[in-house]
Amino acid sequence: MTRPSLLNFFCVGNRTIDLLCGRASVCRLHSSQTMRSVASRAVSGFRPSKVAVVTKTTRCEFEQQRYRFAGLSEVDLTQLLALKGSSYSGLLERHNIHTRNVEHIVKSLKKEGIEVRVVRRGEYDEEVVRWADAIISAGGDGTMLLVASKVFSKDKPIVGVNTDPERSEGHLCLPVHYTHAFSEALERLQRGEFRWQWRQRIRLHLEGTGINPTPVDLHEQQLSLEQHHLAHRITTLERRRDDSFSEPNLLPVRSLNEIFIGESLSSRYINMSKPWHSFCSNPVTFPKHIPSPALTSPSLSVQHRVKYKSLDPHLTFSLHRASYYEISVDDGPWEKQKSSGLSICTGTGSKAWSYNINKLVEQAVEDLLKIGKLQTGLDIPLDPGFIEKVTEEYNQSLVFSPEDQRLFFSIREPIVNRVFSSIRQRGFAKKVCVRSRCWDACMVVDGGTSFEFNDGAIATISISDEDQLRTVLL
Amino acid sequence: MTRPSLLNFFCVGNRTIDLLCGRASVCRLHSSQTMRSVASRAVSGFRPSKVAVVTKTTRCEFEQQRYRFAGLSEVDLTQLLALKGSSYSGLLERHNIHTRNVEHIVKSLKKEGIEVRVVRRGEYDEEVVRWADAIISAGGDGTMLLVASKVFSKDKPIVGVNTDPERSEGHLCLPVHYTHAFSEALERLQRGEFRWQWRQRIRLHLEGTGINPTPVDLHEQQLSLEQHHLAHRITTLERRRDDSFSEPNLLPVRSLNEIFIGESLSSRYINMSKPWHSFCSNPVTFPKHIPSPALTSPSLSVQHRVKYKSLDPHLTFSLHRASYYEISVDDGPWEKQKSSGLSICTGTGSKAWSYNINKLVEQAVEDLLKIGKLQTGLDIPLDPGFIEKVTEEYNQSLVFSPEDQRLFFSIREPIVNRVFSSIRQRGFAKKVCVRSRCWDACMVVDGGTSFEFNDGAIATISISDEDQLRTVLL
């Protein structure tokens, strides 16, 4: 129950030796050799007194809350979901599985005399982080990303438990086995039969932004929605003259998976170019509008929505817009790029979005090897087993260690033409600088938080050991 | 000058023979053999009396208009653009090039006694289409897509002229040569030295939508912005009970390039999860808010914007969300899919977004062939020339004829795991049905118009000869 006061040696692979000295400090020595300390099994393990358990919102809860205000009965909800092809009872089942697994975690913790605080996603904040000795994420990978997003200290361990292994991948969570045997996980932690996994994270510096107005689609002549931003744009100009925005600012976020940069594909002005029903023979009510923050009354009529739509009957917005930017890798020369976005990931993130951007499917590998075979006349195998093997090896080469200090950048769907150069489509780096040439772009951190990243803004993306996230490897 | 009254035979490849009979009707016979009519050179060509020239908005015009209300001088504008790394004089130069090329087109047309109407993007509508015998798109591919989007008749020919060949790709435009020699193009058209190119287009049926409220991010417990949609959701439920929404509706759009389906990555609620300045040591004003339609006054103060932001300080919105849907190809079994979207394109579109989704870069091909070489021990060449050849052949296999009646579907960045099946990642089809399991998705037509496509909605995507767009091949 007491915090370890002895020095503990843990083996953490061939890069570091951890010295866990009480609570206040963690010293780390880097060693390129693998060492196994004889003392590792005899030392105290990890024994937090206060643990916060952050739980995900299940889809069932979400759907229930959505209709809470409408006073729908469960029967109504069931019907409504059925109309959409969803099964309310199915959602309820997943919800119950999650809830049982959370209860199991809480019980196991309490049995050890640990003070437990169960915190829902929406309630999780820095105060919880300060309070806890350790934080357990009870959900899927998304919940882990949320939990990590509020932890800025290397001293605060995070443990992920996958509360619905049949539905969630849980890459960031403990092996599925421990979902139903959390006591066992706890024992191992207490006995020190684990090692710390120091997941590197990305930090972001941003400069040259000032206040960016919302650009209107180039296609659209009507700029009335833009006007109110002009005052701010002028302010930008004036401020720039004062040179008061030239310092790069370190943003208050650390990315565990990746930074994704791209046109935000803002739906703000999504609307059909004309009231569609002037064409359509079978009128269906198709309102698509931007909710005004003032219009929160449930009694809002359809009529009002139609009125809003007519404010901009000709406004169309290009949803798919290529992202334009300039990129400099490891202080190399700036290169213009046009693509559907740019991903910069950690080792942890190399199994996430970046993986999906870069991986090949067997169908593509087969097509390519067929061409290779035709072109060379060599007897390249094309049987499914071989295709699978080659595909798997290729895809696995995209994954690297969460503890690796390098970034991995990928240009998603590069558009190569006369104007844009062709630097490597992907590669490792220590530092990546990006200058936006976008109309309405974002930098998205771990798929959850975004920053405006418009024309002229410069982002510097790097990794610092200070930002590591302490997780466990059982 | 008079409209041709004779029957004209044109050869149009191995699929069709066109009989252009006056103005009122076009008869088409399908033939699988290529035929060349001796009479083709002796017949009348294409002689419109009234031509609409639809022009793009140049970036220069756009930037000028943006700041028109602020009364910025050209010097101010130059400075502001320079701050962003753009060159005002550069934009002006492109603008002048475009303008000169438009003037050249107009002059050439008038010289032939053709009545010309120059129409800006924002002014282009069905009335212009009705008025014109033919429409010239003076811009880039985007302008062509816009022009095509309002043409629903096979009788209305569209001609694209690339007015800035150094900056625009102009895949849908006449060869670059004709940009500066439009009279020559006109002569050839009049002499019949061309053939009609019938570009197939996609039509969309949609059912099961009713009124879809804006979903709130699963991550967010606060649903206040959602409430006002509830009234409409209940209406949906009631209407469904009446079974009044079960008919699939043919949407009033035809897609020349592609339909893209995916989570709209709505920026509606983009905001940081907390007022960021509680963390940040170097405060930078980072407002990111959704403009309310009511706030169109240029004198809107920053203070008001800060107030808006505080309405939802805890609202984060997941920007990168995978798209969930079910897909059935050519009436095959429904398969669950999770990916970053689904593209369904025409032959015309096979060179556009679909191409960028599916193409391989040389770096990937090289990595793959290296693995193949290691695995087989065969002497597979890895020199740049060979890599380039194989890559080019692979990428070219993605392109097919604009006149091909097939659709080509591609699952973008498929996420393959235990839950989701792995049908072909891409392939040809006559018909594709998609059922949305998305929170906040869109169907985007030619990157310009979108339709809500949320949970439960079913789209049927197909090609019909009726919807072909008549363009010219010089």
mmCIF file of C-alpha atoms in Angstrom, chain A residues 28-335:
data_model
loop_
_atom_site.group_PDB
_atom_site.id
_atom_site.type_symbol
_atom_site.label_atom_id
_atom_site.label_comp_id
_atom_site.label_asym_id
_atom_site.label_seq_id
_atom_site.Cartn_x
_atom_site.Cartn_y
_atom_site.Cartn_z
ATOM 1 C CA ARG A 28 16.685 7.660 -16.854
ATOM 2 C CA LEU A 29 19.957 6.455 -18.214
ATOM 3 C CA HIS A 30 20.287 5.531 -21.826
ATOM 4 C CA SER A 31 22.160 2.424 -22.646
ATOM 5 C CA SER A 32 22.526 0.777 -25.986
ATOM 6 C CA GLN A 33 22.936 -2.641 -24.474
ATOM 7 C CA THR A 34 20.242 -4.909 -23.214
ATOM 8 C CA MET A 35 20.664 -5.585 -19.552
ATOM 9 C CA ARG A 36 18.678 -7.730 -17.278
ATOM 10 C CA SER A 37 18.944 -6.874 -13.637
ATOM 11 C CA VAL A 38 18.930 -9.859 -11.318
ATOM 12 C CA ALA A 39 17.188 -7.680 -8.796
ATOM 13 C CA SER A 40 14.116 -6.996 -11.005
ATOM 14 C CA ARG A 41 11.950 -9.684 -9.556
ATOM 15 C CA ALA A 42 12.782 -8.895 -5.991
ATOM 16 C CA VAL A 43 11.830 -5.233 -6.058
ATOM 17 C CA SER A 44 8.610 -3.513 -5.205
ATOM 18 C CA GLY A 45 6.203 -3.080 -8.002
ATOM 19 C CA PHE A 46 3.791 -0.415 -8.878
ATOM 20 C CA ARG A 47 1.393 0.357 -6.001
ATOM 21 C CA PRO A 48 -0.771 3.403 -6.560
ATOM 22 C CA SER A 49 -3.045 4.529 -3.697
ATOM 23 C CA LYS A 50 -5.452 6.510 -5.811
ATOM 24 C CA VAL A 51 -6.578 5.406 -9.231
ATOM 25 C CA ALA A 52 -8.942 7.172 -11.605
ATOM 26 C CA VAL A 53 -10.879 4.981 -13.995
ATOM 27 C CA VAL A 54 -11.948 6.933 -17.068
ATOM 28 C CA THR A 55 -14.790 5.283 -18.925
ATOM 29 C CA LYS A 56 -15.953 5.643 -22.484
ATOM 30 C CA THR A 57 -19.487 6.551 -23.497
ATOM 31 C CA THR A 58 -21.081 3.553 -25.125
ATOM 32 C CA ARG A 59 -23.142 4.007 -28.221
ATOM 33 C CA CYS A 60 -26.155 2.879 -26.317
ATOM 34 C CA GLU A 61 -25.746 5.680 -23.778
ATOM 35 C CA PHE A 62 -25.227 8.099 -26.583
ATOM 36 C CA GLU A 63 -28.410 7.116 -28.357
ATOM 37 C CA GLN A 64 -30.358 7.193 -25.120
ATOM 38 C CA GLN A 65 -29.181 10.666 -24.314
ATOM 39 C CA ARG A 66 -29.880 11.923 -27.757
ATOM 40 C CA TYR A 67 -33.533 11.222 -27.344
ATOM 41 C CA ARG A 68 -33.770 11.881 -23.654
ATOM 42 C CA PHE A 69 -35.302 15.264 -24.251
ATOM 43 C CA ALA A 70 -37.834 13.923 -26.649
ATOM 44 C CA GLY A 71 -39.171 11.589 -24.007
ATOM 45 C CA LEU A 72 -38.920 8.588 -26.239
ATOM 46 C CA SER A 73 -39.738 5.271 -24.687
ATOM 47 C CA GLU A 74 -37.418 2.342 -25.140
ATOM 48 C CA VAL A 75 -39.897 0.947 -27.622
ATOM 49 C CA ASP A 76 -39.725 4.129 -29.682
ATOM 50 C CA LEU A 77 -35.963 4.130 -29.530
ATOM 51 C CA THR A 78 -35.859 0.528 -30.593
ATOM 52 C CA GLN A 79 -38.040 1.311 -33.571
ATOM 53 C CA LEU A 80 -36.106 4.377 -34.578
ATOM 54 C CA LEU A 81 -32.835 2.531 -34.462
ATOM 55 C CA ALA A 82 -34.370 -0.372 -36.360
ATOM 56 C CA LEU A 83 -35.368 2.032 -39.128
ATOM 57 C CA LYS A 84 -31.722 2.839 -39.481
ATOM 58 C CA GLY A 85 -30.775 -0.767 -39.476
ATOM 59 C CA SER A 86 -29.421 -0.755 -35.945
ATOM 60 C CA SER A 87 -30.436 -3.017 -33.150
ATOM 61 C CA TYR A 88 -31.170 -1.396 -29.839
ATOM 62 C CA SER A 89 -30.869 -4.682 -28.031
ATOM 63 C CA GLY A 90 -27.497 -5.197 -29.679
ATOM 64 C CA LEU A 91 -26.314 -1.839 -28.436
ATOM 65 C CA LEU A 92 -27.614 -2.618 -24.995
ATOM 66 C CA GLU A 93 -25.676 -5.863 -24.976
ATOM 67 C CA ARG A 94 -22.396 -4.093 -25.813
ATOM 68 C CA HIS A 95 -23.169 -1.533 -23.173
ATOM 69 C CA ASN A 96 -23.688 -4.184 -20.552
ATOM 70 C CA ILE A 97 -20.475 -5.937 -21.486
ATOM 71 C CA HIS A 98 -18.576 -2.687 -21.103
ATOM 72 C CA THR A 99 -20.249 -1.902 -17.798
ATOM 73 C CA ARG A 100 -19.502 -5.330 -16.377
ATOM 74 C CA ASN A 101 -15.878 -5.022 -17.352
ATOM 75 C CA VAL A 102 -15.637 -1.632 -15.692
ATOM 76 C CA GLU A 103 -17.160 -3.054 -12.531
ATOM 77 C CA HIS A 104 -14.636 -5.845 -12.630
ATOM 78 C CA ILE A 105 -11.794 -3.335 -12.814
ATOM 79 C CA VAL A 106 -13.189 -1.252 -9.982
ATOM 80 C CA LYS A 107 -13.734 -4.298 -7.804
ATOM 81 C CA SER A 108 -10.217 -5.549 -8.388
ATOM 82 C CA LEU A 109 -8.788 -2.178 -7.450
ATOM 83 C CA LYS A 110 -10.853 -1.810 -4.317
ATOM 84 C CA LYS A 111 -9.914 -5.317 -3.192
ATOM 85 C CA GLU A 112 -6.347 -4.054 -2.991
ATOM 86 C CA GLY A 113 -7.416 -1.159 -0.822
ATOM 87 C CA ILE A 114 -6.907 1.325 -3.649
ATOM 88 C CA GLU A 115 -9.041 4.445 -3.630
ATOM 89 C CA VAL A 116 -10.994 4.472 -6.881
ATOM 90 C CA ARG A 117 -12.688 7.281 -8.718
ATOM 91 C CA VAL A 118 -14.759 6.391 -11.752
ATOM 92 C CA VAL A 119 -14.843 9.297 -14.154
ATOM 93 C CA ARG A 120 -16.861 9.542 -17.347
ATOM 94 C CA ARG A 121 -15.267 10.959 -20.488
ATOM 95 C CA GLY A 122 -17.004 14.271 -20.160
ATOM 96 C CA GLU A 123 -15.916 14.721 -16.559
ATOM 97 C CA TYR A 124 -12.271 13.869 -17.077
ATOM 98 C CA ASP A 125 -10.022 16.881 -16.563
ATOM 99 C CA GLU A 126 -6.696 18.063 -15.182
ATOM 100 C CA GLU A 127 -7.999 17.940 -11.640
ATOM 101 C CA VAL A 128 -8.559 14.195 -11.983
ATOM 102 C CA VAL A 129 -5.065 13.821 -13.394
ATOM 103 C CA ARG A 130 -3.591 15.713 -10.454
ATOM 104 C CA TRP A 131 -5.552 13.663 -7.946
ATOM 105 C CA ALA A 132 -4.679 10.253 -9.330
ATOM 106 C CA ASP A 133 -1.461 8.259 -8.870
ATOM 107 C CA ALA A 134 -2.388 6.364 -11.971
ATOM 108 C CA ILE A 135 -5.148 6.475 -14.520
ATOM 109 C CA ILE A 136 -6.911 3.541 -16.076
ATOM 110 C CA SER A 137 -8.607 3.997 -19.398
ATOM 111 C CA ALA A 138 -11.659 1.768 -19.534
ATOM 112 C CA GLY A 139 -12.856 1.673 -23.114
ATOM 113 C CA GLY A 140 -11.027 1.395 -26.397
ATOM 114 C CA ASP A 141 -8.177 3.176 -28.114
ATOM 115 C CA GLY A 142 -10.188 6.363 -28.357
ATOM 116 C CA THR A 143 -10.532 6.497 -24.607
ATOM 117 C CA MET A 144 -6.794 5.942 -24.231
ATOM 118 C CA LEU A 145 -6.136 8.897 -26.523
ATOM 119 C CA LEU A 146 -8.431 11.035 -24.440
ATOM 120 C CA VAL A 147 -6.807 9.970 -21.205
ATOM 121 C CA ALA A 148 -3.348 10.635 -22.610
ATOM 122 C CA SER A 149 -4.377 14.035 -23.925
ATOM 123 C CA LYS A 150 -4.585 15.483 -20.433
ATOM 124 C CA VAL A 151 -1.428 13.938 -19.079
ATOM 125 C CA PHE A 152 1.685 16.039 -19.469
ATOM 126 C CA SER A 153 3.917 14.481 -16.877
ATOM 127 C CA LYS A 154 6.148 11.467 -17.339
ATOM 128 C CA ASP A 155 5.425 10.464 -13.773
ATOM 129 C CA LYS A 156 1.773 9.689 -14.302
ATOM 130 C CA PRO A 157 1.246 6.118 -15.499
ATOM 131 C CA ILE A 158 -1.651 5.268 -17.764
ATOM 132 C CA VAL A 159 -3.034 1.792 -18.195
ATOM 133 C CA GLY A 160 -5.520 0.923 -20.920
ATOM 134 C CA VAL A 161 -8.076 -1.829 -20.528
ATOM 135 C CA ASN A 162 -10.175 -2.874 -23.498
ATOM 136 C CA THR A 163 -13.706 -3.147 -22.162
ATOM 137 C CA ASP A 164 -15.207 -4.567 -25.356
ATOM 138 C CA PRO A 165 -12.593 -6.751 -27.017
ATOM 139 C CA GLU A 166 -15.060 -8.120 -29.541
ATOM 140 C CA ARG A 167 -15.674 -4.654 -30.936
ATOM 141 C CA SER A 168 -12.552 -2.658 -30.170
ATOM 142 C CA GLU A 169 -9.073 -3.273 -31.492
ATOM 143 C CA GLY A 170 -7.417 -1.992 -28.319
ATOM 144 C CA HIS A 171 -3.906 -1.540 -29.719
ATOM 145 C CA LEU A 172 -3.118 0.802 -26.861
ATOM 146 C CA CYS A 173 -4.677 -1.419 -24.245
ATOM 147 C CA LEU A 174 -3.453 -4.358 -22.224
ATOM 148 C CA PRO A 175 -3.770 -7.765 -23.856
ATOM 149 C CA VAL A 176 -7.378 -8.859 -24.039
ATOM 150 C CA HIS A 177 -6.769 -11.568 -21.459
ATOM 151 C CA TYR A 178 -6.610 -8.966 -18.682
ATOM 152 C CA THR A 179 -10.018 -7.515 -19.454
ATOM 153 C CA HIS A 180 -11.592 -10.396 -17.564
ATOM 154 C CA ALA A 181 -8.640 -11.029 -15.291
ATOM 155 C CA PHE A 182 -7.734 -7.570 -14.163
ATOM 156 C CA SER A 183 -6.773 -8.760 -10.687
ATOM 157 C CA GLU A 184 -4.023 -10.711 -12.329
ATOM 158 C CA ALA A 185 -2.798 -7.586 -14.094
ATOM 159 C CA LEU A 186 -2.866 -5.734 -10.814
ATOM 160 C CA GLU A 187 -0.856 -8.451 -9.088
ATOM 161 C CA ARG A 188 1.800 -8.382 -11.740
ATOM 162 C CA LEU A 189 1.994 -4.625 -11.514
ATOM 163 C CA GLN A 190 2.369 -4.822 -7.774
ATOM 164 C CA ARG A 191 5.011 -7.522 -8.049
ATOM 165 C CA GLY A 192 6.949 -5.524 -10.587
ATOM 166 C CA GLU A 193 6.439 -8.165 -13.271
ATOM 167 C CA PHE A 194 6.186 -5.632 -16.025
ATOM 168 C CA ARG A 195 8.184 -2.918 -17.623
ATOM 169 C CA TRP A 196 7.437 0.694 -18.274
ATOM 170 C CA GLN A 197 6.756 1.528 -21.874
ATOM 171 C CA TRP A 198 7.706 5.094 -22.661
ATOM 172 C CA ARG A 199 5.576 6.120 -25.589
ATOM 173 C CA GLN A 200 7.048 9.071 -27.452
ATOM 174 C CA ARG A 201 4.748 11.913 -28.269
ATOM 175 C CA ILE A 202 4.761 14.785 -30.721
ATOM 176 C CA ARG A 203 4.944 18.444 -29.814
ATOM 177 C CA LEU A 204 3.842 21.322 -31.992
ATOM 178 C CA HIS A 205 5.098 24.829 -32.427
ATOM 179 C CA LEU A 206 2.943 27.181 -34.412
ATOM 180 C CA GLU A 207 3.713 30.611 -35.744
ATOM 181 C CA GLY A 208 2.470 33.166 -38.150
ATOM 182 C CA THR A 209 -1.206 32.663 -37.551
ATOM 183 C CA GLY A 210 -2.659 35.766 -35.953
ATOM 184 C CA ILE A 211 -6.362 35.631 -36.498
ATOM 185 C CA ASN A 212 -7.426 33.872 -39.610
ATOM 186 C CA PRO A 213 -10.802 34.668 -41.049
ATOM 187 C CA THR A 214 -12.929 31.911 -42.502
ATOM 188 C CA PRO A 215 -12.294 31.847 -46.208
ATOM 189 C CA VAL A 216 -15.200 31.468 -48.505
ATOM 190 C CA ASP A 217 -15.064 28.975 -51.327
ATOM 191 C CA LEU A 218 -13.315 30.312 -54.354
ATOM 192 C CA HIS A 219 -16.335 29.208 -56.303
ATOM 193 C CA GLU A 220 -18.556 31.593 -54.568
ATOM 194 C CA GLN A 221 -18.894 35.250 -55.354
ATOM 195 C CA GLN A 222 -21.146 36.063 -52.491
ATOM 196 C CA LEU A 223 -19.015 37.005 -49.581
ATOM 197 C CA SER A 224 -21.518 38.285 -47.107
ATOM 198 C CA LEU A 225 -20.696 35.631 -44.551
ATOM 199 C CA GLU A 226 -17.078 36.653 -44.778
ATOM 200 C CA GLN A 227 -17.445 40.328 -44.079
ATOM 201 C CA HIS A 228 -17.458 40.140 -40.375
ATOM 202 C CA HIS A 229 -14.070 38.552 -40.411
ATOM 203 C CA LEU A 230 -12.512 41.388 -42.292
ATOM 204 C CA ALA A 231 -12.124 43.516 -39.249
ATOM 205 C CA HIS A 232 -9.978 40.768 -37.805
ATOM 206 C CA ARG A 233 -7.935 40.295 -40.902
ATOM 207 C CA ILE A 234 -7.014 43.949 -40.821
ATOM 208 C CA THR A 235 -6.094 43.500 -37.215
ATOM 209 C CA THR A 236 -3.753 40.761 -38.319
ATOM 210 C CA LEU A 237 -2.143 43.074 -40.779
ATOM 211 C CA GLU A 238 -1.687 45.760 -38.187
ATOM 212 C CA ARG A 239 -0.333 43.369 -35.628
ATOM 213 C CA ARG A 240 2.087 41.892 -38.089
ATOM 214 C CA ARG A 241 3.414 45.323 -38.736
ATOM 215 C CA ASP A 242 4.092 45.512 -35.027
ATOM 216 C CA ASP A 243 5.873 42.182 -35.361
ATOM 217 C CA SER A 244 4.076 40.900 -32.333
ATOM 218 C CA PHE A 245 3.258 37.500 -33.721
ATOM 219 C CA SER A 246 6.620 36.321 -34.868
ATOM 220 C CA GLU A 247 7.455 33.977 -31.977
ATOM 221 C CA PRO A 248 6.640 30.298 -32.490
ATOM 222 C CA ASN A 249 4.247 29.174 -29.803
ATOM 223 C CA LEU A 250 4.406 25.758 -28.211
ATOM 224 C CA LEU A 251 0.888 24.409 -28.286
ATOM 225 C CA PRO A 252 -0.590 22.878 -25.144
ATOM 226 C CA VAL A 253 -1.087 19.451 -26.671
ATOM 227 C CA ARG A 254 0.982 16.331 -27.106
ATOM 228 C CA SER A 255 0.124 13.844 -29.764
ATOM 229 C CA LEU A 256 0.265 10.158 -28.950
ATOM 230 C CA ASN A 257 -0.668 8.880 -32.399
ATOM 231 C CA GLU A 258 -0.270 11.515 -35.067
ATOM 232 C CA ILE A 259 -0.713 15.023 -36.349
ATOM 233 C CA PHE A 260 -2.777 15.161 -39.496
ATOM 234 C CA ILE A 261 -2.729 18.301 -41.606
ATOM 235 C CA GLY A 262 -5.238 18.950 -44.305
ATOM 236 C CA GLU A 263 -8.066 21.019 -45.614
ATOM 237 C CA SER A 264 -10.717 20.737 -43.004
ATOM 238 C CA LEU A 265 -13.351 19.982 -45.599
ATOM 239 C CA SER A 266 -15.466 22.349 -43.659
ATOM 240 C CA SER A 267 -19.129 21.569 -43.859
ATOM 241 C CA ARG A 268 -19.933 25.011 -42.602
ATOM 242 C CA TYR A 269 -21.444 26.126 -45.801
ATOM 243 C CA ILE A 270 -22.651 22.872 -47.166
ATOM 244 C CA ASN A 271 -25.775 23.480 -49.045
ATOM 245 C CA MET A 272 -27.123 22.621 -52.412
ATOM 246 C CA SER A 273 -26.660 25.238 -55.015
ATOM 247 C CA LYS A 274 -30.356 25.697 -55.513
ATOM 248 C CA PRO A 275 -33.430 24.629 -53.619
ATOM 249 C CA TRP A 276 -33.280 21.112 -54.947
ATOM 250 C CA HIS A 277 -36.990 20.650 -55.077
ATOM 251 C CA SER A 278 -37.188 22.834 -58.122
ATOM 252 C CA PHE A 279 -35.784 19.852 -59.997
ATOM 253 C CA CYS A 280 -36.818 16.846 -58.098
ATOM 254 C CA SER A 281 -39.945 14.997 -59.012
ATOM 255 C CA ASN A 282 -40.307 13.232 -55.701
ATOM 256 C CA PRO A 283 -39.793 15.905 -53.121
ATOM 257 C CA VAL A 284 -38.103 14.702 -50.007
ATOM 258 C CA THR A 285 -37.291 17.103 -47.264
ATOM 259 C CA PHE A 286 -33.572 17.462 -47.437
ATOM 260 C CA PRO A 287 -32.640 20.261 -45.183
ATOM 261 C CA LYS A 288 -28.997 20.598 -44.620
ATOM 262 C CA HIS A 289 -28.052 23.603 -42.705
ATOM 263 C CA ILE A 290 -25.675 24.917 -40.206
ATOM 264 C CA PRO A 291 -27.183 25.114 -36.765
ATOM 265 C CA SER A 292 -26.921 28.524 -35.322
ATOM 266 C CA PRO A 293 -25.841 28.524 -31.695
ATOM 267 C CA ALA A 294 -28.822 30.633 -30.868
ATOM 268 C CA LEU A 295 -31.298 28.125 -32.178
ATOM 269 C CA THR A 296 -31.305 25.593 -29.417
ATOM 270 C CA SER A 297 -34.988 25.404 -28.748
ATOM 271 C CA PRO A 298 -36.466 21.981 -29.448
ATOM 272 C CA SER A 299 -39.516 23.647 -30.839
ATOM 273 C CA LEU A 300 -37.646 25.063 -33.800
ATOM 274 C CA SER A 301 -39.806 24.622 -36.788
ATOM 275 C CA VAL A 302 -38.886 23.248 -40.135
ATOM 276 C CA GLN A 303 -40.016 26.511 -41.605
ATOM 277 C CA HIS A 304 -37.235 28.352 -39.913
ATOM 278 C CA ARG A 305 -34.728 25.914 -41.282
ATOM 279 C CA VAL A 306 -36.037 26.475 -44.766
ATOM 280 C CA LYS A 307 -35.704 30.183 -44.240
ATOM 281 C CA TYR A 308 -32.113 29.803 -43.220
ATOM 282 C CA LYS A 309 -31.350 27.831 -46.299
ATOM 283 C CA SER A 310 -32.629 30.607 -48.524
ATOM 284 C CA LEU A 311 -30.092 33.029 -47.119
ATOM 285 C CA ASP A 312 -27.521 31.500 -49.417
ATOM 286 C CA PRO A 313 -29.260 29.634 -52.141
ATOM 287 C CA HIS A 314 -26.271 29.690 -54.424
ATOM 288 C CA LEU A 315 -23.644 28.721 -51.968
ATOM 289 C CA THR A 316 -21.854 25.540 -52.727
ATOM 290 C CA PHE A 317 -18.745 24.519 -50.987
ATOM 291 C CA SER A 318 -16.095 22.322 -52.366
ATOM 292 C CA LEU A 319 -15.827 19.464 -49.952
ATOM 293 C CA HIS A 320 -12.928 17.726 -51.470
ATOM 294 C CA ARG A 321 -10.174 20.170 -51.806
ATOM 295 C CA ALA A 322 -6.593 19.217 -52.128
ATOM 296 C CA SER A 323 -4.283 20.529 -49.437
ATOM 297 C CA TYR A 324 -1.482 22.808 -50.528
ATOM 298 C CA TYR A 325 1.511 23.254 -48.311
ATOM 299 C CA GLU A 326 5.276 23.435 -48.218
ATOM 300 C CA ILE A 327 7.305 20.916 -46.295
ATOM 301 C CA SER A 328 10.825 20.890 -44.972
ATOM 302 C CA VAL A 329 12.230 17.686 -43.493
ATOM 303 C CA ASP A 330 15.092 17.904 -40.979
ATOM 304 C CA ASP A 331 15.852 21.483 -41.968
ATOM 305 C CA GLY A 332 16.053 20.496 -45.625
ATOM 306 C CA PRO A 333 14.873 22.687 -48.496
ATOM 307 C CA TRP A 334 11.207 23.711 -48.622
ATOM 308 C CA GLU A 335 9.191 21.766 -51.167
#
